[in-house]
Short mmCIF file of C-alpha atoms in Angstrom, two decimals:
data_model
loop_
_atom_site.label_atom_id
_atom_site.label_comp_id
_atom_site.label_asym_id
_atom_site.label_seq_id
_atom_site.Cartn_x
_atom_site.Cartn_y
_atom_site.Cartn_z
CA UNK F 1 7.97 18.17 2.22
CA UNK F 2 8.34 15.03 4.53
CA UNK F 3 6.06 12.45 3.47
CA UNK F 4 4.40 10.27 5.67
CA UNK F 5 6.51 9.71 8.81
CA UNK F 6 6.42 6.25 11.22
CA UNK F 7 7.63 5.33 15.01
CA UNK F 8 9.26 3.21 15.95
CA UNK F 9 11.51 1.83 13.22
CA UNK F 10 11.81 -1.32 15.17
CA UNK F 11 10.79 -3.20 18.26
CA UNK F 12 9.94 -5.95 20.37
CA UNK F 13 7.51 -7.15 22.40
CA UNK F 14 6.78 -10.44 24.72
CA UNK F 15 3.36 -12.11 23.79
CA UNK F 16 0.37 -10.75 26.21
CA UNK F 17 1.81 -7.27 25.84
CA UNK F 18 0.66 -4.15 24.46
CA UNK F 19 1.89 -2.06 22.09
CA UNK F 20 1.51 1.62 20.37
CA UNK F 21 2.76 2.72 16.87
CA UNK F 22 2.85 6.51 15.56
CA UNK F 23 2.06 7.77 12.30
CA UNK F 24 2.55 11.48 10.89
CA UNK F 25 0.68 11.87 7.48
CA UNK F 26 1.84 13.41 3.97
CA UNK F 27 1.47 17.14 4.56
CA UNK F 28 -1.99 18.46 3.13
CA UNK F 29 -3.52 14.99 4.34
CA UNK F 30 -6.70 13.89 6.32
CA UNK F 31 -7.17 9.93 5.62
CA UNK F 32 -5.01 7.76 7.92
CA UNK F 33 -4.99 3.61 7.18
CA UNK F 34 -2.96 0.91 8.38
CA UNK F 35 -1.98 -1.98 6.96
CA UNK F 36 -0.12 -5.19 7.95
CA UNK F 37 2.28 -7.29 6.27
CA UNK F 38 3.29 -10.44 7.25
CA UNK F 39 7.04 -12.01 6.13
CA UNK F 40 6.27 -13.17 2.46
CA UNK F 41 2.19 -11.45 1.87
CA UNK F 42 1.21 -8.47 0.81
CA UNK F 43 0.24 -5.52 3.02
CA UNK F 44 -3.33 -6.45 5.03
CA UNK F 45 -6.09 -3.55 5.31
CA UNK F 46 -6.88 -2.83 9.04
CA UNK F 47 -8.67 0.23 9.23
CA UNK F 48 -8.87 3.60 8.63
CA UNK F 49 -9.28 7.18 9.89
CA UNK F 50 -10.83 10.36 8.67
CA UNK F 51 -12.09 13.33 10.90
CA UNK F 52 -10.67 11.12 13.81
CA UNK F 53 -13.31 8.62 13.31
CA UNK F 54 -12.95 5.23 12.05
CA UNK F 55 -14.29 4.94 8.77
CA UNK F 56 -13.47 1.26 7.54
CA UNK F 57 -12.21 -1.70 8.78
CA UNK F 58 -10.73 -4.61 7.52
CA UNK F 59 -10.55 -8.49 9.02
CA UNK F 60 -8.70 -7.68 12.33
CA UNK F 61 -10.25 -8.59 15.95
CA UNK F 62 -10.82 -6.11 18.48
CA UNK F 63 -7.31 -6.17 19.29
CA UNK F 64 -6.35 -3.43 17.06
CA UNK F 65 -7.65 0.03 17.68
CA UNK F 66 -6.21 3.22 17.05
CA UNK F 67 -7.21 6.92 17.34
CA UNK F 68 -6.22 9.84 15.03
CA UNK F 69 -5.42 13.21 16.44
CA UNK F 70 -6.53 16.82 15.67
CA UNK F 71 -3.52 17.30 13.56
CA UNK F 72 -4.28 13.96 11.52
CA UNK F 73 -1.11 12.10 12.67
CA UNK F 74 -2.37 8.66 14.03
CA UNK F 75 -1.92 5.97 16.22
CA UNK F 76 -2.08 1.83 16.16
CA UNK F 77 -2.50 -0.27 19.02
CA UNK F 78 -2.36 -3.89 19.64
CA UNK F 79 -3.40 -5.24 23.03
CA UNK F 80 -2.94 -8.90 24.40
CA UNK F 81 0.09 -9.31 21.91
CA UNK F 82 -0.25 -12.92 20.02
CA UNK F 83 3.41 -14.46 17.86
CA UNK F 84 0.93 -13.72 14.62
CA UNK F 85 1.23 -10.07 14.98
CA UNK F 86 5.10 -10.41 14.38
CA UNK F 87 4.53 -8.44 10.65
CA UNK F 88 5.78 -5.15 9.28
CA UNK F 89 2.74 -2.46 10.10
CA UNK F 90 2.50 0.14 7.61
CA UNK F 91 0.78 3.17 7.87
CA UNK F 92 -0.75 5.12 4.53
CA UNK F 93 -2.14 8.49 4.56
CA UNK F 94 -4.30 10.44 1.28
CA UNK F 95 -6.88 12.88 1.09
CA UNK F 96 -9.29 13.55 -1.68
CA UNK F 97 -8.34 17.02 -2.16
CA UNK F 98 -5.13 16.10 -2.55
CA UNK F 99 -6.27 13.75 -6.02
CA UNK F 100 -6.53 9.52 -5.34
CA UNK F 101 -2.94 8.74 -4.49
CA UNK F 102 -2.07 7.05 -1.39
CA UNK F 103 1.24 7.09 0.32
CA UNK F 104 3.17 4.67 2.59
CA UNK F 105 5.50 5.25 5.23
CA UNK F 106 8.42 2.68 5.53
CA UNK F 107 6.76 1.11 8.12
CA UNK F 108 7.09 -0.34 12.24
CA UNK F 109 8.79 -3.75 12.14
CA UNK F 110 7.12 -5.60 15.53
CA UNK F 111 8.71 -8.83 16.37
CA UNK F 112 6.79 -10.83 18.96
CA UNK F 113 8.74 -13.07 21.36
CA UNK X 1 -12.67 -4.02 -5.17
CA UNK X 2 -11.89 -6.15 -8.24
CA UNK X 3 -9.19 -8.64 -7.83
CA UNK X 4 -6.47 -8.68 -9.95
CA UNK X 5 -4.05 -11.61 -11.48
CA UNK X 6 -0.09 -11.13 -12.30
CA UNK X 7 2.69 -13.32 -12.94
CA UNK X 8 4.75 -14.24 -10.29
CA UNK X 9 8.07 -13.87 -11.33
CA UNK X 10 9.40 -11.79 -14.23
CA UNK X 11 13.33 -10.99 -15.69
CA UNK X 12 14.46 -8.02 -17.59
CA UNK X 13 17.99 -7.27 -18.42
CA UNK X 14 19.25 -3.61 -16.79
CA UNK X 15 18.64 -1.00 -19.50
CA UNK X 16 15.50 -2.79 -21.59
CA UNK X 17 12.37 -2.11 -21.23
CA UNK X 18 10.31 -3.92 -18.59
CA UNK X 19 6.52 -4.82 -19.57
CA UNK X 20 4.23 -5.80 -16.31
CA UNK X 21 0.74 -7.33 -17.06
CA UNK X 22 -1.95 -7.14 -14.72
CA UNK X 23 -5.61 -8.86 -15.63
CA UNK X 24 -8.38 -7.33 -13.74
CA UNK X 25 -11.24 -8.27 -16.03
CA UNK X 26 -13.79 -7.64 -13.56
CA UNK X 27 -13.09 -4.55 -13.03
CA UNK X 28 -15.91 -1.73 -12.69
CA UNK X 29 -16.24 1.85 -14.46
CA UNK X 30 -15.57 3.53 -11.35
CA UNK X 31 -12.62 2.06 -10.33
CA UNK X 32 -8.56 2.86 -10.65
CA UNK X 33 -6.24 0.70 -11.54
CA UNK X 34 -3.18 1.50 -9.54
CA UNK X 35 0.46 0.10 -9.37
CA UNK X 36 3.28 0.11 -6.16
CA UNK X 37 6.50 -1.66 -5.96
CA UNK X 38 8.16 -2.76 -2.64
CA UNK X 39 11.50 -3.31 -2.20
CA UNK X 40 12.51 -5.52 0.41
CA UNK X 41 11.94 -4.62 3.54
CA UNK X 42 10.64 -0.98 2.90
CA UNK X 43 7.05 0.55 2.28
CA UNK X 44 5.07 0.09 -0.87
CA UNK X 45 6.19 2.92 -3.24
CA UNK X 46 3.52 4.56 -5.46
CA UNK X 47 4.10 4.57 -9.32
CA UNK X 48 1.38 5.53 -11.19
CA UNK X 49 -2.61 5.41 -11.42
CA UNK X 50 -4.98 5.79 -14.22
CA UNK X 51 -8.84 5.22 -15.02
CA UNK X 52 -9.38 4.88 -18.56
CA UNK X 53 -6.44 6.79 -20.85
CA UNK X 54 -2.97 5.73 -20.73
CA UNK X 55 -0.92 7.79 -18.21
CA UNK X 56 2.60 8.21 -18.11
CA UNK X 57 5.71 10.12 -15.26
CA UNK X 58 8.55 10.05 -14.41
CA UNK X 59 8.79 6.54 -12.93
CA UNK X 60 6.32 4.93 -15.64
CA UNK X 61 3.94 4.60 -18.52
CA UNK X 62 0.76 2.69 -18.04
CA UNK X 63 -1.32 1.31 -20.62
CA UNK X 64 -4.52 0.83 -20.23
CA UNK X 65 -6.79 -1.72 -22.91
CA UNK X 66 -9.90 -0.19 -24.25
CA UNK X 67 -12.22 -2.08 -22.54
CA UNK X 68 -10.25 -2.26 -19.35
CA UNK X 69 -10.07 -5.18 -18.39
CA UNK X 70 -5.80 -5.53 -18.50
CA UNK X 71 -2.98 -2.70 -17.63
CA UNK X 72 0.29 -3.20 -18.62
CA UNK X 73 3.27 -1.53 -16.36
CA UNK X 74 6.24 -0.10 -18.32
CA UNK X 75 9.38 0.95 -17.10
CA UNK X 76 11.14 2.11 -20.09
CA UNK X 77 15.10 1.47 -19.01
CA UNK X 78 15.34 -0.94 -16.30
CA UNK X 79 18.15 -0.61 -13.53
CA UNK X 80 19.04 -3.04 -10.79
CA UNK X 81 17.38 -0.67 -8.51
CA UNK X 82 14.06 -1.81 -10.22
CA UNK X 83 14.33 -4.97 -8.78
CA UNK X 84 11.20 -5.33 -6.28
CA UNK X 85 7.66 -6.93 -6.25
CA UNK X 86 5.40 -4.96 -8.04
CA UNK X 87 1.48 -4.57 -7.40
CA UNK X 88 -1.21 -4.29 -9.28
CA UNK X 89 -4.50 -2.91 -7.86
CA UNK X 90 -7.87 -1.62 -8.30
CA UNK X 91 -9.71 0.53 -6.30
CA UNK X 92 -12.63 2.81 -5.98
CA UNK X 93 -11.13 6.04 -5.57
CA UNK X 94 -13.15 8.65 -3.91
CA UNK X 95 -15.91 6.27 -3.47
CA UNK X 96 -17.23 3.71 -0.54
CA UNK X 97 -13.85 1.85 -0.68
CA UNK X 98 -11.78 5.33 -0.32
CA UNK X 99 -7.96 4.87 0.81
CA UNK X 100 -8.54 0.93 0.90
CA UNK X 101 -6.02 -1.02 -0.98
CA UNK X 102 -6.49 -4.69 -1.48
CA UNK X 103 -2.92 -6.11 -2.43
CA UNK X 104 -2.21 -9.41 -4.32
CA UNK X 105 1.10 -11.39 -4.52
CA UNK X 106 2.66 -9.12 -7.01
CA UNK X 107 5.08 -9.83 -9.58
CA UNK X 108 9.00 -10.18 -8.42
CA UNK X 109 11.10 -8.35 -11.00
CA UNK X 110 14.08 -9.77 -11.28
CA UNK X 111 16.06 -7.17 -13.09
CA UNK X 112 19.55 -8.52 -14.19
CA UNK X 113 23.15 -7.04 -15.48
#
């Protein structure tokens, strides 16, 4: 059973650009959520998705969107790319049928330049 | 969500017992208290969860007080591998705040030969 599966591992971007990260949920899951971690913080909420719909979102501009598919895997993206959203974006997936726990992937490491 | 309060830093020597506080006196009937570890550079890792009784696997025990307003981690024979920064949260599982998780600093274990 693979659990919850991120793209790419790595990459880099030049500031103004735009950029797209994958997720793949924990089999039997519905709730997609992203997170962001900065070098030296703990992970930072940004939203989340259920039924392909955005159901909460944390402290993030406008900037970040994302979409979730039929098939619950999920997608990040960042537009107009700022040095600040050089961080480690993690992607977590659950589902209340499945009980309360919440699973991370090992994450997309975006480096800004 | 309730915030919680840990000590930054903590040693154990490999093959003791290592004993992780977490104070979270505000903490509300509904919600979990929940604990990940990262190690560097990876995702957060889930360990264990519990409401109210103590709850133990195959990672961890967690102890919960009676009136809930502290948790104590345990892992029972620390290994070198142990070594990561370890997070305390609550959260209201299944409720408003579903699949959010608001992370702290952690506590570094330090585990030691």
């Amino acid at each position: 059973d693979a659990g919850v599966t991120q793209s790419p591992t790595h990459l880099i971007k030049t500031r103004g650009q735009q950029v797209t990260l994958r997720c793949s949920p924990k089999s039997g899951h519905d709730t997609v959520s992203w997170y962001q971690q900065a070098l030296g913080q703990g992970p930072q909420f940004i939203f989340q998705y259920y039924e392909e719909e955005e159901r909460q979102r944390g402290n993030f501009p406008d900037r970040f969107s994302g979409h979730q598919f039929p098939n619950y895997s999920s997608e990040l993206n960042v537009n107009a790319l700022l040095l600040g959203d050089s961080a480690l974006y993690l992607c977590a997936s659950s589902s209340l049928d499945s009980g309360n726990t919440i699973y991370f992937g090992e994450g997309s490491w975006l480096t800004v330049v | 969500d309730a915030k919680t309060t840990q000590p930054t830093s903590m040693d154990c020597a490999e093959g003791r017992a290592a004993n992780l506080p977490c104070n979270h006196s505000t903490i509300s009937g509904n919600e979990y208290v929940y604990w990940y570890r990262q190690i560097h550079s990876q995702g957060p890792q889930y360990i264990i969860h519990g409401l109210k009784n103590n709850e133990t696997n195959e990672m961890a025990s967690l102890i919960i007080t009676e009136d809930r307003k502290s948790s104590t981690l345990i892992l029972p024979h620390a290994t070198l591998r142990d070594t990561a920064v370890y997070y305390c949260i609550v959260s209201n599982a299944g409720g408003t705040s579903y699949g959010k998780l608001t992370f702290g600093q952690g506590t570094i274990l330090t585990v030691h030969p």
